[in-house]
Every structure is written in C-alpha cells, then in structure tokens.
PDB file of C-alpha atoms in Angstrom:
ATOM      1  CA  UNK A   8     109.132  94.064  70.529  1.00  0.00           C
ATOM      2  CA  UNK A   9     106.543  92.517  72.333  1.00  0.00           C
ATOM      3  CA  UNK A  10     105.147  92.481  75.767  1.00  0.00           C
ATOM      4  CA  UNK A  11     105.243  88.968  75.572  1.00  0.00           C
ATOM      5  CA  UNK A  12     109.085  89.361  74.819  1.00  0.00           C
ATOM      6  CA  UNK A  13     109.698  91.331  78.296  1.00  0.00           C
ATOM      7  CA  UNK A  14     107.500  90.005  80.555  1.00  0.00           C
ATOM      8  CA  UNK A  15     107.766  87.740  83.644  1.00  0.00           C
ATOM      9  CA  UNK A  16     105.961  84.803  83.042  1.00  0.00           C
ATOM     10  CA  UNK A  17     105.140  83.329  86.562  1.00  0.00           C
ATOM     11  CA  UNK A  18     104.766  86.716  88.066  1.00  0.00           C
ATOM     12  CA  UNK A  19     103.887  86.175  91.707  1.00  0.00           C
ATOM     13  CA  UNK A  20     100.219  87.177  92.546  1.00  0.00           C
ATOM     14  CA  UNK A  21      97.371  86.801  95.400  1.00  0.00           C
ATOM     15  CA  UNK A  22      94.245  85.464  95.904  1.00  0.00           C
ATOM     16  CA  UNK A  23      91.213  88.005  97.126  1.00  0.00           C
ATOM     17  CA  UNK A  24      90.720  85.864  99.788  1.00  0.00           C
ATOM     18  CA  UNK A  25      94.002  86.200 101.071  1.00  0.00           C
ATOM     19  CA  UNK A  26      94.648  88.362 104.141  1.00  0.00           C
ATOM     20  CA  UNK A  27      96.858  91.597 104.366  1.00  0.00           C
ATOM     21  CA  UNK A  28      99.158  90.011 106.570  1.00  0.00           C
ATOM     22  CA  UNK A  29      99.790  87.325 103.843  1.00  0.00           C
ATOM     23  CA  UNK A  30     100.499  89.932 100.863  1.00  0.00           C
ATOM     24  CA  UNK A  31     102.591  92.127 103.639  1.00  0.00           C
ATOM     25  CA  UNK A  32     104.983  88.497 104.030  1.00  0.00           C
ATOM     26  CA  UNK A  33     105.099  88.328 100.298  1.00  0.00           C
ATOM     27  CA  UNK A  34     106.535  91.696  99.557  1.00  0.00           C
ATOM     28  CA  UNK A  35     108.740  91.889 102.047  1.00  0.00           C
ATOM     29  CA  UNK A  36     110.111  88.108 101.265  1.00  0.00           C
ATOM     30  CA  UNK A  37     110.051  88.730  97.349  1.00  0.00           C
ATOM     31  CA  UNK A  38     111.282  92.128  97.655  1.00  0.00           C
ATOM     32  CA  UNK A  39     108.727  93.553  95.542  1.00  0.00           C
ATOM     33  CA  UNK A  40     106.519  96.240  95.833  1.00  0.00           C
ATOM     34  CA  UNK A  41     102.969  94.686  94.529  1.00  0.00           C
ATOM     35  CA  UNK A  42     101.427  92.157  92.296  1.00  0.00           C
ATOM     36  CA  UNK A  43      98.319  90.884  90.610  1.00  0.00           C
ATOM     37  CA  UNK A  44      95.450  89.644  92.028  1.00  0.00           C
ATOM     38  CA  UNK A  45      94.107  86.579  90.491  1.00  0.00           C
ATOM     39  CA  UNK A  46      90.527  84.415  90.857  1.00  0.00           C
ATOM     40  CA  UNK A  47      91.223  81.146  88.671  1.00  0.00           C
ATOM     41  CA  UNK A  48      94.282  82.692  86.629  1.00  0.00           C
ATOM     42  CA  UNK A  49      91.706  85.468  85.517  1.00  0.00           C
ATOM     43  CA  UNK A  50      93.032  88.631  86.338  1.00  0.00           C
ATOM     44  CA  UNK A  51      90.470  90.862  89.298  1.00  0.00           C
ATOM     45  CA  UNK A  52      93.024  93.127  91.112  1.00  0.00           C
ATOM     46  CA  UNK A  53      96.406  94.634  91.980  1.00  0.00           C
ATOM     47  CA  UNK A  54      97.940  95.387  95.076  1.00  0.00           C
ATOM     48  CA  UNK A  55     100.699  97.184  96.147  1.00  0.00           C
ATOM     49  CA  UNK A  56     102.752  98.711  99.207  1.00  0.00           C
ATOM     50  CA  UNK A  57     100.639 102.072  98.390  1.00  0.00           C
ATOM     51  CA  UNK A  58      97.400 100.248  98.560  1.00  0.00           C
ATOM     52  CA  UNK A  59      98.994  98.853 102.192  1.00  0.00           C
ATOM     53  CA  UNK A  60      99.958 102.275 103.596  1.00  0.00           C
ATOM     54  CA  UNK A  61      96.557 103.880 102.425  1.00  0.00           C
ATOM     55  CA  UNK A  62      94.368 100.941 104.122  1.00  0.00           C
ATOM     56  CA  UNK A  63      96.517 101.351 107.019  1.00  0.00           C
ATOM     57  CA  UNK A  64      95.306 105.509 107.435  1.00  0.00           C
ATOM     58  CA  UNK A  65      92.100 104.784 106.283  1.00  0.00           C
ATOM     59  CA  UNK A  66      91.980 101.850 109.052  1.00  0.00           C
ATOM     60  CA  UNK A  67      93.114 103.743 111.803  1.00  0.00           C
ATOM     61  CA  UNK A  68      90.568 106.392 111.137  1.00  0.00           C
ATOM     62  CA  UNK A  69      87.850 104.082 110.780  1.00  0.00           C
ATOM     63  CA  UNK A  70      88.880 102.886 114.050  1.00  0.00           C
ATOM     64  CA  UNK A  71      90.285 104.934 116.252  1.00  0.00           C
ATOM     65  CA  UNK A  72      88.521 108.130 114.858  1.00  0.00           C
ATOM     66  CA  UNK A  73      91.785 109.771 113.870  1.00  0.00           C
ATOM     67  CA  UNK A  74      94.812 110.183 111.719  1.00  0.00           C
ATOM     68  CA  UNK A  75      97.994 107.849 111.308  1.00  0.00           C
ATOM     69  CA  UNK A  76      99.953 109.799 113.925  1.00  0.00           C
ATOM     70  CA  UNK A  77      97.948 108.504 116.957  1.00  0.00           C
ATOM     71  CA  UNK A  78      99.326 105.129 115.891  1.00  0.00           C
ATOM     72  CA  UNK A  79     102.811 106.098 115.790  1.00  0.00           C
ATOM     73  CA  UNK A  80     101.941 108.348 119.344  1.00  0.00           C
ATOM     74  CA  UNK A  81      99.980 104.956 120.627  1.00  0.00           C
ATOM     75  CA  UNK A  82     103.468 103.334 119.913  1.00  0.00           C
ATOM     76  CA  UNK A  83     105.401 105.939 121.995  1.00  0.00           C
ATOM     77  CA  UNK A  84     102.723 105.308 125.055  1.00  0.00           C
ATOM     78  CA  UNK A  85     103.201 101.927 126.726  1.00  0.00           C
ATOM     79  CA  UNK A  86      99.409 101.948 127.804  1.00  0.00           C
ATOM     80  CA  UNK A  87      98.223 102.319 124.537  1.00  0.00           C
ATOM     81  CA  UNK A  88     101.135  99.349 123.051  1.00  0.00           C
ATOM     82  CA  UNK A  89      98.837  96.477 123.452  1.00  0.00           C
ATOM     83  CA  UNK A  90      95.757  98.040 122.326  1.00  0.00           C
ATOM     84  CA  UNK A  91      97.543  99.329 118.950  1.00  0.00           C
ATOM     85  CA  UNK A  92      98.968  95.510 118.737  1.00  0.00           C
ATOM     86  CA  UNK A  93      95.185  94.027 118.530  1.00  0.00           C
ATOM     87  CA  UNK A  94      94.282  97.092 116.364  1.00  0.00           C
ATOM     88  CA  UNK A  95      97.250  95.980 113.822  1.00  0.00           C
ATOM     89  CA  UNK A  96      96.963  92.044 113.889  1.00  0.00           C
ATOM     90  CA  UNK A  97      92.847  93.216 113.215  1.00  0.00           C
ATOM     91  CA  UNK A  98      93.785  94.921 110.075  1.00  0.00           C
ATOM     92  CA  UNK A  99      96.220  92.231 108.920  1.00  0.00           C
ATOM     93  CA  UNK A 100      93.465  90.257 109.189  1.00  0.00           C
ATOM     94  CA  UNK A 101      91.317  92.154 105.883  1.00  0.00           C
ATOM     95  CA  UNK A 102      90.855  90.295 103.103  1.00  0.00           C
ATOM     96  CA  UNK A 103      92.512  91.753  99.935  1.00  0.00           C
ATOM     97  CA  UNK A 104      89.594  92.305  98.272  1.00  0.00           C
ATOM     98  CA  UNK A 105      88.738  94.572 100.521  1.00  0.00           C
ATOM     99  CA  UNK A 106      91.743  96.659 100.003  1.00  0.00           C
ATOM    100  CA  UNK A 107      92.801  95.689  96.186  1.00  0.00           C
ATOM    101  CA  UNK A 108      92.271  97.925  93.187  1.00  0.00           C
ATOM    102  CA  UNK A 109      89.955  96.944  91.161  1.00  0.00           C
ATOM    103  CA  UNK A 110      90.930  98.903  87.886  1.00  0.00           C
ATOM    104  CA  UNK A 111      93.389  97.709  86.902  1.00  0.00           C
ATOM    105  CA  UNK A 112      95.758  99.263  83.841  1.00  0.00           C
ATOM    106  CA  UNK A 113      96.564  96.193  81.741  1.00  0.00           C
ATOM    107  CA  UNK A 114      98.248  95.616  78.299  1.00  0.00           C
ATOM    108  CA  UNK A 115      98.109  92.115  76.207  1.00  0.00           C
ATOM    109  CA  UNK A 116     100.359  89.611  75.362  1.00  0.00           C
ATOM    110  CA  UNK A 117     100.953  91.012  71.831  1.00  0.00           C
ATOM    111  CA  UNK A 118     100.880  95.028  72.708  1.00  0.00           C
ATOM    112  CA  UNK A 119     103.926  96.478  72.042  1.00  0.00           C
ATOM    113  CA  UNK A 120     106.376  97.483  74.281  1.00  0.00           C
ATOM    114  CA  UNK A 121     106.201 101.239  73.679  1.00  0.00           C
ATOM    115  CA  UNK A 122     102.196 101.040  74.337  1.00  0.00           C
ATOM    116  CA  UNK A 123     103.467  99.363  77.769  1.00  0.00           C
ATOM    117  CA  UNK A 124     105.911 102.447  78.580  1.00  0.00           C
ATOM    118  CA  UNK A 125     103.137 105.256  77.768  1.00  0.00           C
ATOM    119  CA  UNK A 126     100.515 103.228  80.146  1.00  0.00           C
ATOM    120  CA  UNK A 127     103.125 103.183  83.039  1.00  0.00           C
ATOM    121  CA  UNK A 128     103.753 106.598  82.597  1.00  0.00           C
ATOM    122  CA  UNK A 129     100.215 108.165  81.535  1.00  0.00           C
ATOM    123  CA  UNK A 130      98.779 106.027  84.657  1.00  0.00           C
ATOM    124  CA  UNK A 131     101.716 106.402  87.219  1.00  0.00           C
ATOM    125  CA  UNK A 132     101.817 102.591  87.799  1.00  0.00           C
ATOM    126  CA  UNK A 133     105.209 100.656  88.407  1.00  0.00           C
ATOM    127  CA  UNK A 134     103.826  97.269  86.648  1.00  0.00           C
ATOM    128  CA  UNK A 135     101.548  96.259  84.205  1.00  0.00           C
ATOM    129  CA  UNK A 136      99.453  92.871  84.173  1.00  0.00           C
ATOM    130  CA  UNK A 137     100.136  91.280  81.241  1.00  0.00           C
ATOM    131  CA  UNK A 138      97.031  89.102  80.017  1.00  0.00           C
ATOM    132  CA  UNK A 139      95.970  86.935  77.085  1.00  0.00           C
ATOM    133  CA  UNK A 140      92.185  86.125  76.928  1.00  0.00           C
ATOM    134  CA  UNK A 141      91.376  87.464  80.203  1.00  0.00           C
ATOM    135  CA  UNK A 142      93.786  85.340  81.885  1.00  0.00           C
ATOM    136  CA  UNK A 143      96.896  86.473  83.755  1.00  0.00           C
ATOM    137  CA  UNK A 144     100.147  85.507  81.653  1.00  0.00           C
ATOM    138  CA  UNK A 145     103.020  87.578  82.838  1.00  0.00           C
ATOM    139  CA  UNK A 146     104.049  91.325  84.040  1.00  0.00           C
ATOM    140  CA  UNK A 147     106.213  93.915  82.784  1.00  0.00           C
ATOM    141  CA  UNK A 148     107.464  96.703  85.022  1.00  0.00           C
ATOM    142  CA  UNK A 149     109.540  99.850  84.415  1.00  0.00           C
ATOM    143  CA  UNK A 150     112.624  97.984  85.185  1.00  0.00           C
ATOM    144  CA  UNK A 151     111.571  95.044  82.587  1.00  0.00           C
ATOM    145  CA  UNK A 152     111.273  98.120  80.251  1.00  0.00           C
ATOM    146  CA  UNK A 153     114.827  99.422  81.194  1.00  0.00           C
ATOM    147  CA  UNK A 154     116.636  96.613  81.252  1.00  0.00           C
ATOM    148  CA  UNK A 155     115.657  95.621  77.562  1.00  0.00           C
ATOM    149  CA  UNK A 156     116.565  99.508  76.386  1.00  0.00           C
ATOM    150  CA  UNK A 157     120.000  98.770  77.726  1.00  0.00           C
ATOM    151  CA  UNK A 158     120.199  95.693  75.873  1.00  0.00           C
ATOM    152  CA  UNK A 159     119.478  97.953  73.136  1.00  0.00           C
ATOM    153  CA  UNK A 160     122.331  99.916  73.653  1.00  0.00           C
ATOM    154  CA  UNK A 161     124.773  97.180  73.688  1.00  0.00           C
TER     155      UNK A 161
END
C-alpha cells in the first residue's frame, strides 16, 4: 500500500507569511494539531502546537528576560494583565516563518506505507507531508496509519 492510498489529499496548510494568531485559529477550528507550510503548493515548512508552545517560552524570554511562569504570574497580577495582553497580541503577530520548521521529514506519493510508519516513529513526528515533485499532495498521520491497519483486520 501506498502513501498515496492513505493520505489526505487537501490537507490544510499555511502560508509563511501568515501570522501565529492565524495558524493558532486554524488548529483550534480544525481540531488539529499542525500542518504544512506551503509557498506556491511547494512544500517549505511545518508547524505545529509544539512549535506554538516553544515560540511562546522562547518569546517571553526574549522579552521579558525570563521564563514562561512570569506570564502565567503576570496573569495572576492585575497590574501586569494589560501589559502581558500587548506582549501576547505582539507575538501573535510573528510571521510563521519565523517560527516554522524548516526540516521537514517527508515521504512521496509512491513510498510505501511501512517507510511512512518507521519515519513517524524514528523522527517522533505525528504527520508526514506527502509530496510528488516537490509539490505538496497530501498527508498521512499516525491515525491515517491506524485506521487502514484496522481495515486490515476486518
């Protein structure tokens, strides 16, 4: 079986030049936890809610000169409420290129299934860009992979 076989084929993606407030919406509203990043259909990125909550520390350290937990503490003192607000709509302001990866662990159109499985696993990823001459043609994720090994069972 192919990747071709399992894969989404309008997978929903981002543009670099879209903001972190934009991607934020889109996982939330798509209940998903990342997607491609695409420049013309050609495949330049990923992003994903671990990408968010790491540009979110490194932010606030950048920033504010500290960790994470003076945001939550800024939260917990009023004074501090508005100041964290302009800090936050700042950062959901960055551009995803600025926060995407860039590396991105990718199989073709014709790999096989089982090469999609060991590049999840070897690379700890939860979805894998599925391209076809450079170009972004679908995704397959661990629960693509599972549901298809049930059908298996049947």
């Amino acid at each position: 079986m192919k990747a071709r076989d399992i894969m989404t084929k309008r997978p929903i993606t981002v543009q670099p030049k879209d903001t972190l407030g934009k991607v934020v919406r889109i996982l939330a509203d798509k209940k998903i936890s990342g997607c491609p990043v695409v420049d013309k259909g050609k495949l330049v990125g990923i992003v994903t809610q671990t990408d968010i909550i790491r540009t979110m520390d490194v932010y606030e350290k950048i920033n504010k000169g500290s960790d994470l937990f003076s945001l939550v503490v800024a939260v917990i003192k009023s004074n501090e409420y508005d100041s964290m607000k302009v800090q936050l709509k700042k950062m959901l302001n960055m551009k995803v290129r600025e926060f995407m990866k860039k590396k991105v662990v990718f199989i073709e159109e014709d790999d096989d299934v089982y090469k999609a499985a060991k590049l999840i696993d070897r690379h700890n990823v939860d979805r894998l860009p599925v391209v076809k001459n450079g170009k972004l043609t679908g995704i397959v994720t661990k629960t693509d992979i599972i549901k298809e090994l049930e059908k298996l069972e049947k």
